mmCIF file of C-alpha atoms and ligand atoms in Angstrom:
data_model
loop_
_atom_site.group_PDB
_atom_site.id
_atom_site.type_symbol
_atom_site.label_atom_id
_atom_site.label_comp_id
_atom_site.label_asym_id
_atom_site.label_seq_id
_atom_site.Cartn_x
_atom_site.Cartn_y
_atom_site.Cartn_z
ATOM 1 C CA MET A 1 -84.128 49.233 63.267
ATOM 2 C CA SER A 2 -83.353 47.150 66.338
ATOM 3 C CA GLU A 3 -81.173 44.075 66.083
ATOM 4 C CA HIS A 4 -84.235 41.917 65.717
ATOM 5 C CA GLU A 5 -86.261 44.043 63.395
ATOM 6 C CA PRO A 6 -85.470 44.859 59.786
ATOM 7 C CA PRO A 7 -85.559 48.516 58.752
ATOM 8 C CA GLY A 8 -89.126 49.656 58.300
ATOM 9 C CA GLY A 9 -90.423 47.285 60.995
ATOM 10 C CA ALA A 10 -92.992 44.866 59.585
ATOM 11 C CA LEU A 11 -93.134 46.646 56.228
ATOM 12 C CA PRO A 12 -90.899 45.417 53.407
ATOM 13 C CA PRO A 13 -88.339 47.985 52.232
ATOM 14 C CA PRO A 14 -89.634 50.139 49.373
ATOM 15 C CA ALA A 15 -88.733 48.864 45.926
ATOM 16 C CA PRO A 16 -86.231 51.208 44.211
ATOM 17 C CA ALA A 17 -88.898 52.055 41.576
ATOM 18 C CA GLU A 18 -91.001 53.628 44.333
ATOM 19 C CA CYS A 19 -88.151 56.036 45.108
ATOM 20 C CA ALA A 20 -89.188 58.828 42.778
ATOM 21 C CA ALA A 21 -86.383 60.947 41.325
ATOM 22 C CA LEU A 22 -86.259 64.275 43.124
ATOM 23 C CA GLY A 23 -85.529 67.757 41.823
ATOM 24 C CA ARG A 24 -81.864 68.527 41.037
ATOM 25 C CA LEU A 25 -79.805 71.585 41.876
ATOM 26 C CA GLU A 26 -79.508 72.302 38.123
ATOM 27 C CA ASP A 27 -83.328 72.544 37.944
ATOM 28 C CA LEU A 28 -83.248 75.686 40.100
ATOM 29 C CA PRO A 29 -82.607 79.202 38.753
ATOM 30 C CA ALA A 30 -78.949 80.213 39.157
ATOM 31 C CA ASP A 31 -79.843 83.466 40.953
ATOM 32 C CA TYR A 32 -81.937 81.474 43.487
ATOM 33 C CA VAL A 33 -79.067 79.049 44.158
ATOM 34 C CA ALA A 34 -76.679 82.015 44.497
ATOM 35 C CA SER A 35 -78.909 83.769 47.039
ATOM 36 C CA LEU A 36 -79.205 80.553 49.044
ATOM 37 C CA ARG A 37 -75.431 80.182 49.040
ATOM 38 C CA GLU A 38 -74.890 83.793 50.171
ATOM 39 C CA ARG A 39 -77.129 83.120 53.143
ATOM 40 C CA HIS A 40 -75.475 79.744 53.990
ATOM 41 C CA LEU A 41 -78.599 77.810 53.024
ATOM 42 C CA VAL A 42 -78.794 74.536 51.059
ATOM 43 C CA PRO A 43 -81.865 72.867 49.514
ATOM 44 C CA LEU A 44 -82.285 69.344 50.907
ATOM 45 C CA TRP A 45 -84.149 67.624 48.081
ATOM 46 C CA PRO A 46 -81.257 67.375 45.546
ATOM 47 C CA SER A 47 -79.203 65.473 48.176
ATOM 48 C CA LEU A 48 -81.929 63.571 49.993
ATOM 49 C CA ARG A 49 -81.449 60.282 48.106
ATOM 50 C CA ALA A 50 -77.681 60.400 48.614
ATOM 51 C CA LEU A 51 -78.120 61.034 52.345
ATOM 52 C CA LEU A 52 -80.749 58.312 52.728
ATOM 53 C CA PRO A 53 -80.297 55.787 49.915
ATOM 54 C CA PRO A 54 -82.937 53.077 49.590
ATOM 55 C CA ASP A 55 -82.417 49.937 51.697
ATOM 56 C CA LEU A 56 -78.635 50.028 52.059
ATOM 57 C CA PRO A 57 -76.331 52.837 53.269
ATOM 58 C CA ALA A 58 -73.583 54.192 51.011
ATOM 59 C CA ARG A 59 -70.167 53.220 52.383
ATOM 60 C CA ARG A 60 -66.812 54.797 51.612
ATOM 61 C CA THR A 61 -64.973 51.988 53.412
ATOM 62 C CA ARG A 62 -63.513 49.499 50.934
ATOM 63 C CA VAL A 63 -62.265 45.958 51.358
ATOM 64 C CA VAL A 64 -58.502 46.306 51.839
ATOM 65 C CA HIS A 65 -55.822 43.688 52.528
ATOM 66 C CA TRP A 66 -52.600 44.845 54.206
ATOM 67 C CA ALA A 67 -49.968 42.100 53.964
ATOM 68 C CA TYR A 68 -47.483 42.170 56.844
ATOM 69 C CA THR A 69 -44.637 41.070 54.532
ATOM 70 C CA GLN A 70 -45.172 44.360 52.659
ATOM 71 C CA ILE A 71 -45.505 46.545 55.762
ATOM 72 C CA ARG A 72 -42.575 45.099 57.736
ATOM 73 C CA PRO A 73 -39.617 46.213 55.558
ATOM 74 C CA LEU A 74 -41.092 49.718 55.211
ATOM 75 C CA LEU A 75 -41.615 49.927 58.964
ATOM 76 C CA LEU A 76 -38.034 48.801 59.655
ATOM 77 C CA ARG A 77 -36.864 51.430 57.135
ATOM 78 C CA ALA A 78 -38.832 54.035 59.105
ATOM 79 C CA GLY A 79 -36.763 52.874 62.090
ATOM 80 C CA GLU A 80 -33.585 53.830 60.170
ATOM 81 C CA LEU A 81 -34.966 57.052 58.701
ATOM 82 C CA THR A 82 -36.681 58.577 61.724
ATOM 83 C CA PRO A 83 -35.357 58.347 65.282
ATOM 84 C CA ILE A 84 -38.032 57.811 67.933
ATOM 85 C CA ALA A 85 -37.415 61.317 69.341
ATOM 86 C CA LYS A 86 -38.510 62.736 65.961
ATOM 87 C CA ALA A 87 -41.563 60.498 65.669
ATOM 88 C CA GLU A 88 -42.803 60.073 69.249
ATOM 89 C CA ARG A 89 -44.841 57.173 67.846
ATOM 90 C CA ARG A 90 -43.232 55.472 64.834
ATOM 91 C CA VAL A 91 -46.281 54.272 62.961
ATOM 92 C CA LEU A 92 -47.333 53.456 59.414
ATOM 93 C CA VAL A 93 -51.067 54.068 59.210
ATOM 94 C CA LEU A 94 -53.240 51.519 57.369
ATOM 95 C CA ALA A 95 -55.202 53.994 55.247
ATOM 96 C CA ASN A 96 -58.347 52.819 53.484
ATOM 97 C CA PRO A 97 -58.303 54.438 49.996
ATOM 98 C CA GLY A 98 -62.105 54.670 50.103
ATOM 99 C CA HIS A 99 -61.618 57.438 52.670
ATOM 100 C CA GLY A 100 -58.932 59.161 50.556
ATOM 101 C CA PRO A 101 -55.282 58.199 49.890
ATOM 102 C CA ASP A 102 -53.945 60.076 52.924
ATOM 103 C CA SER A 103 -56.793 59.175 55.227
ATOM 104 C CA MET A 104 -56.069 58.069 58.742
ATOM 105 C CA GLN A 105 -59.041 55.730 58.545
ATOM 106 C CA ALA A 106 -59.522 52.012 58.035
ATOM 107 C CA SER A 107 -63.281 52.584 58.319
ATOM 108 C CA SER A 108 -65.472 55.509 59.349
ATOM 109 C CA ALA A 109 -64.704 54.949 63.049
ATOM 110 C CA ILE A 110 -61.565 52.739 63.086
ATOM 111 C CA TYR A 111 -57.940 53.868 62.834
ATOM 112 C CA LEU A 112 -55.256 51.197 62.326
ATOM 113 C CA GLY A 113 -51.498 51.638 62.492
ATOM 114 C CA MET A 114 -48.451 49.375 62.681
ATOM 115 C CA GLN A 115 -46.048 50.726 65.305
ATOM 116 C CA LEU A 116 -42.341 49.906 65.589
ATOM 117 C CA LEU A 117 -40.262 50.195 68.750
ATOM 118 C CA LEU A 118 -36.563 49.300 68.578
ATOM 119 C CA PRO A 119 -34.502 47.910 71.471
ATOM 120 C CA GLY A 120 -33.742 50.595 74.064
ATOM 121 C CA GLU A 121 -36.248 53.080 72.652
ATOM 122 C CA TRP A 122 -38.821 54.941 74.729
ATOM 123 C CA ALA A 123 -42.048 56.487 73.446
ATOM 124 C CA PRO A 124 -42.868 59.183 76.018
ATOM 125 C CA SER A 125 -45.968 59.331 78.114
ATOM 126 C CA HIS A 126 -49.121 61.087 77.025
ATOM 127 C CA ARG A 127 -52.857 60.744 77.350
ATOM 128 C CA HIS A 128 -55.599 61.567 74.916
ATOM 129 C CA THR A 129 -59.314 61.438 74.301
ATOM 130 C CA PRO A 130 -59.418 58.628 71.687
ATOM 131 C CA ASN A 131 -59.401 55.060 73.034
ATOM 132 C CA ALA A 132 -56.574 52.813 71.856
ATOM 133 C CA VAL A 133 -55.677 49.135 72.014
ATOM 134 C CA ARG A 134 -52.485 47.364 70.936
ATOM 135 C CA MET A 135 -52.391 43.877 69.441
ATOM 136 C CA VAL A 136 -48.793 42.660 69.595
ATOM 137 C CA VAL A 137 -47.616 41.331 66.224
ATOM 138 C CA GLU A 138 -43.911 40.583 66.590
ATOM 139 C CA GLY A 139 -41.058 40.602 69.101
ATOM 140 C CA GLU A 140 -40.553 40.299 72.843
ATOM 141 C CA GLY A 141 -39.278 42.616 75.563
ATOM 142 C CA ALA A 142 -41.415 45.717 74.995
ATOM 143 C CA TRP A 143 -43.822 47.036 77.604
ATOM 144 C CA THR A 144 -46.518 49.638 77.877
ATOM 145 C CA ASN A 145 -47.016 51.498 81.137
ATOM 146 C CA VAL A 146 -50.714 52.375 81.428
ATOM 147 C CA SER A 147 -51.653 54.352 84.548
ATOM 148 C CA GLY A 148 -48.680 52.940 86.435
ATOM 149 C CA GLN A 149 -49.262 49.341 85.319
ATOM 150 C CA LYS A 150 -46.175 48.097 83.467
ATOM 151 C CA LEU A 151 -47.679 45.624 81.016
ATOM 152 C CA PRO A 152 -45.414 43.195 79.150
ATOM 153 C CA MET A 153 -46.128 42.949 75.421
ATOM 154 C CA SER A 154 -45.987 39.466 73.905
ATOM 155 C CA ARG A 155 -47.283 38.251 70.577
ATOM 156 C CA GLY A 156 -51.093 38.185 70.482
ATOM 157 C CA ASP A 157 -51.525 40.104 73.754
ATOM 158 C CA LEU A 158 -54.227 42.769 73.776
ATOM 159 C CA ILE A 159 -53.307 45.889 75.752
ATOM 160 C CA LEU A 160 -55.895 48.598 76.434
ATOM 161 C CA THR A 161 -55.104 52.283 76.702
ATOM 162 C CA PRO A 162 -58.600 53.696 77.215
ATOM 163 C CA THR A 163 -59.511 57.353 76.927
ATOM 164 C CA GLY A 164 -57.728 59.651 79.369
ATOM 165 C CA LEU A 165 -55.204 57.137 80.748
ATOM 166 C CA TRP A 166 -51.480 57.955 80.727
ATOM 167 C CA HIS A 167 -49.420 55.603 78.599
ATOM 168 C CA GLU A 168 -45.801 55.245 77.475
ATOM 169 C CA HIS A 169 -43.958 52.453 75.672
ATOM 170 C CA GLY A 170 -40.465 51.077 76.338
ATOM 171 C CA HIS A 171 -38.361 48.198 75.041
ATOM 172 C CA ASP A 172 -35.827 46.200 77.088
ATOM 173 C CA GLY A 173 -35.424 43.389 74.530
ATOM 174 C CA ASP A 174 -32.940 42.958 71.698
ATOM 175 C CA ALA A 175 -35.038 42.754 68.509
ATOM 176 C CA PRO A 176 -37.636 45.037 66.923
ATOM 177 C CA VAL A 177 -41.146 44.944 68.376
ATOM 178 C CA VAL A 178 -44.191 45.667 66.217
ATOM 179 C CA TRP A 179 -47.786 46.026 67.262
ATOM 180 C CA LEU A 180 -51.091 46.928 65.648
ATOM 181 C CA ASP A 181 -52.723 50.042 67.116
ATOM 182 C CA VAL A 182 -56.536 50.193 66.903
ATOM 183 C CA LEU A 183 -58.134 53.514 67.849
ATOM 184 C CA ASP A 184 -61.528 55.173 67.529
ATOM 185 C CA LEU A 185 -59.653 58.297 66.423
ATOM 186 C CA PRO A 186 -61.658 58.973 63.192
ATOM 187 C CA LEU A 187 -64.879 59.279 65.154
ATOM 188 C CA VAL A 188 -63.415 61.221 68.091
ATOM 189 C CA HIS A 189 -61.734 63.584 65.612
ATOM 190 C CA TYR A 190 -64.969 63.997 63.625
ATOM 191 C CA LEU A 191 -66.723 64.938 66.874
ATOM 192 C CA GLU A 192 -64.064 67.679 67.362
ATOM 193 C CA THR A 193 -63.066 66.116 70.667
ATOM 194 C CA SER A 194 -59.599 64.750 69.799
ATOM 195 C CA TYR A 195 -56.637 66.145 71.779
ATOM 196 C CA HIS A 196 -53.697 64.995 73.882
ATOM 197 C CA VAL A 197 -51.734 66.038 76.970
ATOM 198 C CA ASP A 198 -47.990 65.349 77.331
ATOM 199 C CA GLY A 199 -46.481 63.800 80.450
ATOM 200 C CA GLY A 200 -42.997 62.824 81.563
ATOM 201 C CA ARG A 201 -41.850 59.414 82.593
ATOM 202 C CA GLN A 202 -44.694 57.757 84.502
ATOM 203 C CA PRO A 203 -44.140 56.071 87.864
ATOM 204 C CA VAL A 204 -44.663 52.323 87.916
ATOM 205 C CA GLU A 205 -46.902 50.871 90.616
ATOM 206 C CA PRO A 206 -45.716 47.613 92.159
ATOM 207 C CA GLY A 207 -47.676 44.444 91.386
ATOM 208 C CA ALA A 208 -49.421 43.204 88.293
ATOM 209 C CA ALA A 209 -53.062 44.336 88.278
ATOM 210 C CA GLU A 210 -53.895 41.860 85.523
ATOM 211 C CA ARG A 211 -53.397 39.006 87.993
ATOM 212 C CA ARG A 212 -56.394 40.250 89.982
ATOM 213 C CA TYR A 213 -58.561 39.213 87.042
ATOM 214 C CA ALA A 214 -56.682 36.092 86.006
ATOM 215 C CA ARG A 215 -59.758 33.870 85.415
ATOM 216 C CA GLY A 216 -63.166 34.653 83.933
ATOM 217 C CA GLY A 217 -66.011 34.604 86.471
ATOM 218 C CA LEU A 218 -63.677 35.326 89.374
ATOM 219 C CA VAL A 219 -63.134 38.899 90.525
ATOM 220 C CA PRO A 220 -61.533 40.062 93.775
ATOM 221 C CA SER A 221 -63.992 40.344 96.672
ATOM 222 C CA PRO A 222 -64.896 43.909 97.657
ATOM 223 C CA GLY A 223 -62.141 45.317 99.854
ATOM 224 C CA PHE A 224 -59.625 42.691 98.684
ATOM 225 C CA GLY A 225 -58.099 44.211 95.554
ATOM 226 C CA ARG A 226 -61.270 44.974 93.625
ATOM 227 C CA ARG A 227 -60.586 47.751 91.102
ATOM 228 C CA HIS A 228 -63.013 50.606 91.083
ATOM 229 C CA GLU A 229 -61.539 52.123 87.925
ATOM 230 C CA ALA A 230 -63.659 52.237 84.779
ATOM 231 C CA TYR A 231 -61.080 49.915 83.155
ATOM 232 C CA PRO A 232 -59.967 47.345 85.756
ATOM 233 C CA MET A 233 -58.217 45.048 83.251
ATOM 234 C CA LEU A 234 -55.669 46.510 80.858
ATOM 235 C CA ARG A 235 -53.835 43.427 79.514
ATOM 236 C CA TYR A 236 -55.445 40.317 78.049
ATOM 237 C CA PRO A 237 -52.590 37.817 77.560
ATOM 238 C CA TRP A 238 -52.795 35.771 74.357
ATOM 239 C CA SER A 239 -51.915 32.588 76.268
ATOM 240 C CA GLU A 240 -55.204 32.995 78.230
ATOM 241 C CA ALA A 241 -57.343 33.947 75.234
ATOM 242 C CA ARG A 242 -55.960 31.070 73.157
ATOM 243 C CA ALA A 243 -56.565 28.538 75.953
ATOM 244 C CA ALA A 244 -60.124 29.884 76.396
ATOM 245 C CA LEU A 245 -60.805 29.488 72.667
ATOM 246 C CA LEU A 246 -59.531 25.888 72.658
ATOM 247 C CA ALA A 247 -61.756 25.113 75.670
ATOM 248 C CA LEU A 248 -64.773 26.794 74.040
ATOM 249 C CA ALA A 249 -64.174 24.816 70.833
ATOM 250 C CA ASP A 250 -64.680 21.603 72.842
ATOM 251 C CA GLU A 251 -68.139 22.901 73.837
ATOM 252 C CA THR A 252 -69.157 24.269 70.450
ATOM 253 C CA ALA A 253 -70.870 22.349 67.668
ATOM 254 C CA VAL A 254 -68.542 21.753 64.710
ATOM 255 C CA GLY A 255 -69.344 24.416 62.119
ATOM 256 C CA ASP A 256 -70.449 27.018 64.684
ATOM 257 C CA ALA A 257 -68.316 30.071 65.461
ATOM 258 C CA VAL A 258 -65.757 29.740 68.263
ATOM 259 C CA GLN A 259 -65.419 33.375 69.237
ATOM 260 C CA LEU A 260 -64.775 35.254 72.486
ATOM 261 C CA GLU A 261 -65.258 38.925 73.245
ATOM 262 C CA TYR A 262 -62.768 40.925 75.287
ATOM 263 C CA VAL A 263 -64.902 42.391 78.082
ATOM 264 C CA ASN A 264 -64.568 44.454 81.225
ATOM 265 C CA PRO A 265 -64.507 41.739 83.952
ATOM 266 C CA GLU A 266 -66.396 43.934 86.440
ATOM 267 C CA THR A 267 -69.308 44.826 84.146
ATOM 268 C CA GLY A 268 -69.319 42.147 81.440
ATOM 269 C CA ALA A 269 -69.697 44.955 78.887
ATOM 270 C CA ALA A 270 -67.340 45.442 75.939
ATOM 271 C CA ALA A 271 -63.785 46.248 77.108
ATOM 272 C CA GLN A 272 -63.979 49.760 75.632
ATOM 273 C CA ASN A 273 -66.833 52.152 74.884
ATOM 274 C CA LEU A 274 -66.814 52.530 71.111
ATOM 275 C CA LEU A 275 -64.974 49.649 69.443
ATOM 276 C CA GLY A 276 -65.459 45.942 70.150
ATOM 277 C CA PHE A 277 -62.653 43.359 70.296
ATOM 278 C CA HIS A 278 -62.915 39.614 69.777
ATOM 279 C CA ALA A 279 -60.733 36.533 69.324
ATOM 280 C CA LEU A 280 -61.955 33.979 66.792
ATOM 281 C CA MET A 281 -60.728 30.430 66.300
ATOM 282 C CA LEU A 282 -61.179 28.551 63.037
ATOM 283 C CA ARG A 283 -60.852 24.801 63.430
ATOM 284 C CA PRO A 284 -58.606 22.933 60.976
ATOM 285 C CA GLY A 285 -60.314 23.179 57.573
ATOM 286 C CA GLN A 286 -63.276 25.167 58.976
ATOM 287 C CA THR A 287 -65.195 27.581 56.758
ATOM 288 C CA LEU A 288 -67.268 30.114 58.696
ATOM 289 C CA THR A 289 -69.854 32.468 57.198
ATOM 290 C CA LEU A 290 -70.239 35.519 59.408
ATOM 291 C CA PRO A 291 -73.572 37.265 59.958
ATOM 292 C CA VAL A 292 -74.078 40.368 57.816
ATOM 293 C CA ARG A 293 -74.054 43.278 60.270
ATOM 294 C CA SER A 294 -74.069 47.062 60.168
ATOM 295 C CA PRO A 295 -70.622 47.697 61.772
ATOM 296 C CA ALA A 296 -67.412 47.679 59.756
ATOM 297 C CA ALA A 297 -64.868 45.136 60.999
ATOM 298 C CA VAL A 298 -61.138 44.482 60.920
ATOM 299 C CA PHE A 299 -59.576 41.015 60.861
ATOM 300 C CA HIS A 300 -55.969 40.436 61.902
ATOM 301 C CA VAL A 301 -54.494 36.933 61.704
ATOM 302 C CA ILE A 302 -52.706 35.987 64.927
ATOM 303 C CA GLU A 303 -51.892 32.419 63.899
ATOM 304 C CA GLY A 304 -52.357 30.471 60.688
ATOM 305 C CA GLY A 305 -53.527 31.255 57.177
ATOM 306 C CA VAL A 306 -57.080 32.318 56.346
ATOM 307 C CA ASP A 307 -58.927 32.836 53.054
ATOM 308 C CA ALA A 308 -61.497 35.623 53.347
ATOM 309 C CA ARG A 309 -64.298 35.814 50.767
ATOM 310 C CA ILE A 310 -65.843 39.241 51.118
ATOM 311 C CA GLY A 311 -68.792 40.898 49.394
ATOM 312 C CA ALA A 312 -72.002 39.851 47.682
ATOM 313 C CA SER A 313 -71.563 37.178 44.997
ATOM 314 C CA ALA A 314 -71.351 39.558 41.995
ATOM 315 C CA ALA A 315 -68.656 41.697 43.644
ATOM 316 C CA GLU A 316 -66.995 39.055 45.797
ATOM 317 C CA GLN A 317 -63.287 39.422 46.535
ATOM 318 C CA THR A 318 -61.054 36.703 47.918
ATOM 319 C CA LEU A 319 -58.156 37.676 50.152
ATOM 320 C CA SER A 320 -55.480 35.182 51.042
ATOM 321 C CA LEU A 321 -54.469 36.277 54.542
ATOM 322 C CA ALA A 322 -51.161 35.093 55.970
ATOM 323 C CA GLU A 323 -50.049 35.319 59.582
ATOM 324 C CA ALA A 324 -49.940 38.975 60.815
ATOM 325 C CA ASP A 325 -51.968 40.205 57.813
ATOM 326 C CA THR A 326 -54.816 42.629 58.389
ATOM 327 C CA CYS A 327 -57.929 43.346 56.346
ATOM 328 C CA CYS A 328 -60.927 45.533 56.671
ATOM 329 C CA VAL A 329 -64.549 44.844 55.737
ATOM 330 C CA PRO A 330 -67.233 47.532 55.364
ATOM 331 C CA GLY A 331 -70.515 47.213 57.243
ATOM 332 C CA TYR A 332 -73.488 45.393 55.672
ATOM 333 C CA THR A 333 -71.058 43.126 53.787
ATOM 334 C CA PRO A 334 -71.111 39.317 53.683
ATOM 335 C CA ALA A 335 -67.841 37.676 54.759
ATOM 336 C CA THR A 336 -66.751 34.055 54.891
ATOM 337 C CA LEU A 337 -63.491 32.996 56.552
ATOM 338 C CA ALA A 338 -61.796 29.682 55.780
ATOM 339 C CA ASN A 339 -58.841 28.141 57.607
ATOM 340 C CA ARG A 340 -56.422 26.982 54.895
ATOM 341 C CA SER A 341 -54.828 24.376 57.148
ATOM 342 C CA ARG A 342 -56.410 20.942 57.542
ATOM 343 C CA ARG A 343 -54.203 20.222 60.557
ATOM 344 C CA GLU A 344 -53.821 23.382 62.668
ATOM 345 C CA ALA A 345 -56.376 25.805 64.095
ATOM 346 C CA ALA A 346 -56.201 29.428 62.909
ATOM 347 C CA PHE A 347 -56.705 32.397 65.248
ATOM 348 C CA VAL A 348 -58.001 35.814 64.231
ATOM 349 C CA PHE A 349 -58.276 39.072 66.173
ATOM 350 C CA VAL A 350 -61.428 41.013 65.273
ATOM 351 C CA ALA A 351 -62.089 44.705 65.940
ATOM 352 C CA ASP A 352 -65.447 46.201 65.034
ATOM 353 C CA GLU A 353 -67.726 49.194 65.549
ATOM 354 C CA ALA A 354 -70.492 47.172 67.229
ATOM 355 C CA PRO A 355 -70.514 48.803 70.720
ATOM 356 C CA LEU A 356 -70.805 52.199 69.034
ATOM 357 C CA HIS A 357 -73.613 51.037 66.731
ATOM 358 C CA ARG A 358 -75.483 49.534 69.691
ATOM 359 C CA LYS A 359 -75.208 52.750 71.683
ATOM 360 C CA LEU A 360 -76.427 54.758 68.702
ATOM 361 C CA GLY A 361 -79.321 52.335 68.148
ATOM 362 C CA VAL A 362 -78.262 51.636 64.536
ATOM 363 C CA HIS A 363 -76.860 48.122 65.062
ATOM 364 C CA GLU A 364 -78.396 45.675 62.617
ATOM 365 C CA VAL A 365 -77.977 42.016 61.742
ATOM 366 C CA ARG A 366 -79.346 41.083 58.332
ATOM 367 C CA THR A 367 -80.417 37.569 57.520
HETATM 368 C C1 LIG B 401 -51.068 57.056 70.097
HETATM 369 O O1 LIG B 401 -51.133 57.692 71.260
HETATM 370 C C2 LIG B 401 -50.314 55.923 69.976
HETATM 371 O O2 LIG B 401 -49.631 55.908 72.248
HETATM 372 C C3 LIG B 401 -50.260 55.258 68.773
HETATM 373 O O3 LIG B 401 -48.789 54.448 70.956
HETATM 374 C C4 LIG B 401 -50.937 55.719 67.679
HETATM 375 C C5 LIG B 401 -52.363 57.376 66.662
HETATM 376 C C6 LIG B 401 -53.082 58.515 66.756
HETATM 377 C C7 LIG B 401 -53.172 59.199 67.936
HETATM 378 C C8 LIG B 401 -52.530 58.727 69.067
HETATM 379 C C9 LIG B 401 -49.530 55.393 71.142
HETATM 380 C C10 LIG B 401 -51.696 56.892 67.770
HETATM 381 C C11 LIG B 401 -51.771 57.570 68.981
#
């Protein structure tokens, strides 16, 4: 099941009729089932079809649209109800009901939360095993200190806080700041490897490390500021990503996708290990059909208004996404994005599970 090969290699997938019904638990004598249970044993065959359904995996992840106009007042209310000292991180989690009403999951591997920091507040330093990124949604004047790098947070900026790195948030501005947190927490928690360590206030190193990697294709020469850390670049300013998308659009055939991936400038690999991050531009009036792929994905509108048609024709849903809205799309699901404006480009931040799928060898593109 490589990216270039459909499941089953050269063979067509078996027709559902060829999937014979298997024996059920109810077909077995009750005393036999009871003795299995006593010995912590389970027969496979009653569950085999559910574990390995024909042709297409079962997915709990549902299509969900979170409108920012609905989140914002509730988040500001959280700011009145719960002081930062009582919350540490003041977040409303975007919980996909397919994973349960109180789930902390947007998809099987992706956690999403909207975080509020009010002027003068400080969210103390800690580090943890899950990887996180922040996509700044609203407000100016906040900063995140990651490993001594004090990174300003402006609308559309992507800030990395990879696994194990100390991070704290502060706010020197005068209006609320909101950002979207994207973590691989559901997977790291499932693996029983999720934990954190508390720290105090973190020292700030002088200089702005991000300026060492200010332009793609140019990295500091060895011995002249080259970063040997696993994560040399921690802030990807929106002004740079937006300019790069506009330049790429000039070199891209009309109708083709204008999309950039956030990568590690030293290795060219995805910026973090498990989740992938991209910026997508839709030209004025452009409609873009995305390839059907195995990873679940999240779309967050940075600028503009986008109609998202999601799902196969019989079960298609249309979401009307406004600026700062977020939606999630299960894997193996067709999606078409359309820029509602005929005059302005629209810009979308995409997070997906592709690096993880590639590492696991389960990444698939279906045509
Ligand atoms: C976390 O550390 C932050 O540092 C935000 O801002 C959300 C959700 C789960 C676990 C850790 C943060 C988080 C989180």
